[in-house]
Amino acid sequence: MKNRLPASDSAVPVYQLQSFPRHEPNKPFYMIRLERLVQEFKGIDKSHTHTFYLVMWISRGSGTHTIDFKTYTIEPNQLYFLTPGQVHSWVLSADTQGFNLFFDANFFKGRFGNRLYQYPFFHSHQHQPLLSAIPQPALFADLLAYAYQEYEAHQPNRSDVFLSFVHILLETASRLYHEQQIGTDTYLYDRVRQYEELLENQFLTVREVSAYASQMNLTPNYLNHICRLVVGKTASQLWQERLLIETQRLLTHTTQSVKEIGFQLGFSDPSYFVRFFKKQTGQTPAEFRQSLLGSGVSEVVSRPFVR
């Protein structure tokens, strides 16, 4: 029987590894051909999120892939990288082929520690979560093919060998990503990544740049300085953008009222929450929701949005 999206009228579906066809119990990794996943898991193209990390390889095909409200054009020889909690959906042409590789954080961290948080394509809302125009696509195609072969073979020490393929894949991708997109001092970039990691874990409870700077043993002025150098934005703007993404997720994928969402995000004054959102987007939260209904983007259709 084909799998279906879990029924919900209040939130985007959240998938765990065991949600997928033929996942092995207690295994912290999973791999499947993309075309097979689309065929076997009905509704997987609709908006959803995961509790695990995802690497998606497109070897052929076309379409679009939307990740946290940004839409990317699918082309052959692309790698997409998703972090737990990110919401994504896609529209794929019938001839699309590739691989989806999933793994839990602890599977990787057990051998490689915090290296997982240092990759530029993970845990960053400032850098694209994909690699395109790959100069040596055969290298990535082979790495994914060998990893899949190892995944399917069930040979001795399979977990260790499969993890080695995941590590080589991510390190190779990271080198290419730095060559293509990151032209800044490595130390400064790493500090901004550290700030982004703190934001990811604390943006709802810690709202002052000075508190983040203190955790990083930096002054607020210097944190602002390096953020401007690396991404052209202040530390406060990065916090606001992270909060905005969470707001858009809740407005799109839940039926909570605007007032309820504001309180959930730490705004005691609903009117201030509306002003914050309008300043960032040019729309009120209610106008944003209405635009989603008009465009057919929203997944929450079981009952009207509460304003």
GROMACS .gro file of N, CA and C in nm, residues 195 207 209 224 227 233-241:
model
   42
  195TYR      N    1   2.693   3.219   1.504
  195TYR     CA    2   2.580   3.304   1.542
  195TYR      C    3   2.449   3.246   1.487
  207ARG      N    4   1.637   3.756   2.247
  207ARG     CA    5   1.599   3.853   2.144
  207ARG      C    6   1.696   3.970   2.135
  209VAL      N    7   2.080   4.115   2.062
  209VAL     CA    8   2.208   4.084   1.997
  209VAL      C    9   2.319   4.077   2.101
  224ASN      N   10   2.808   4.269   1.485
  224ASN     CA   11   2.744   4.340   1.375
  224ASN      C   12   2.841   4.361   1.259
  227CYS      N   13   2.898   4.036   1.064
  227CYS     CA   14   2.777   4.000   0.990
  227CYS      C   15   2.765   4.085   0.864
  233LYS      N   16   2.441   4.215   0.622
  233LYS     CA   17   2.329   4.246   0.708
  233LYS      C   18   2.378   4.255   0.852
  234THR      N   19   2.302   4.327   0.935
  234THR     CA   20   2.338   4.336   1.075
  234THR      C   21   2.295   4.209   1.149
  235ALA      N   22   2.348   4.190   1.268
  235ALA     CA   23   2.309   4.075   1.349
  235ALA      C   24   2.161   4.081   1.382
  236SER      N   25   2.110   4.201   1.406
  236SER     CA   26   1.968   4.217   1.435
  236SER      C   27   1.882   4.179   1.315
  237GLN      N   28   1.925   4.214   1.195
  237GLN     CA   29   1.851   4.176   1.074
  237GLN      C   30   1.846   4.025   1.058
  238LEU      N   31   1.953   3.954   1.091
  238LEU     CA   32   1.954   3.808   1.080
  238LEU      C   33   1.855   3.747   1.179
  239TRP      N   34   1.848   3.803   1.300
  239TRP     CA   35   1.749   3.755   1.396
  239TRP      C   36   1.608   3.780   1.344
  240GLN      N   37   1.584   3.899   1.291
  240GLN     CA   38   1.451   3.932   1.239
  240GLN      C   39   1.413   3.840   1.123
  241GLU      N   40   1.508   3.806   1.037
  241GLU     CA   41   1.478   3.718   0.924
  241GLU      C   42   1.444   3.577   0.972
   0.00000   0.00000   0.00000
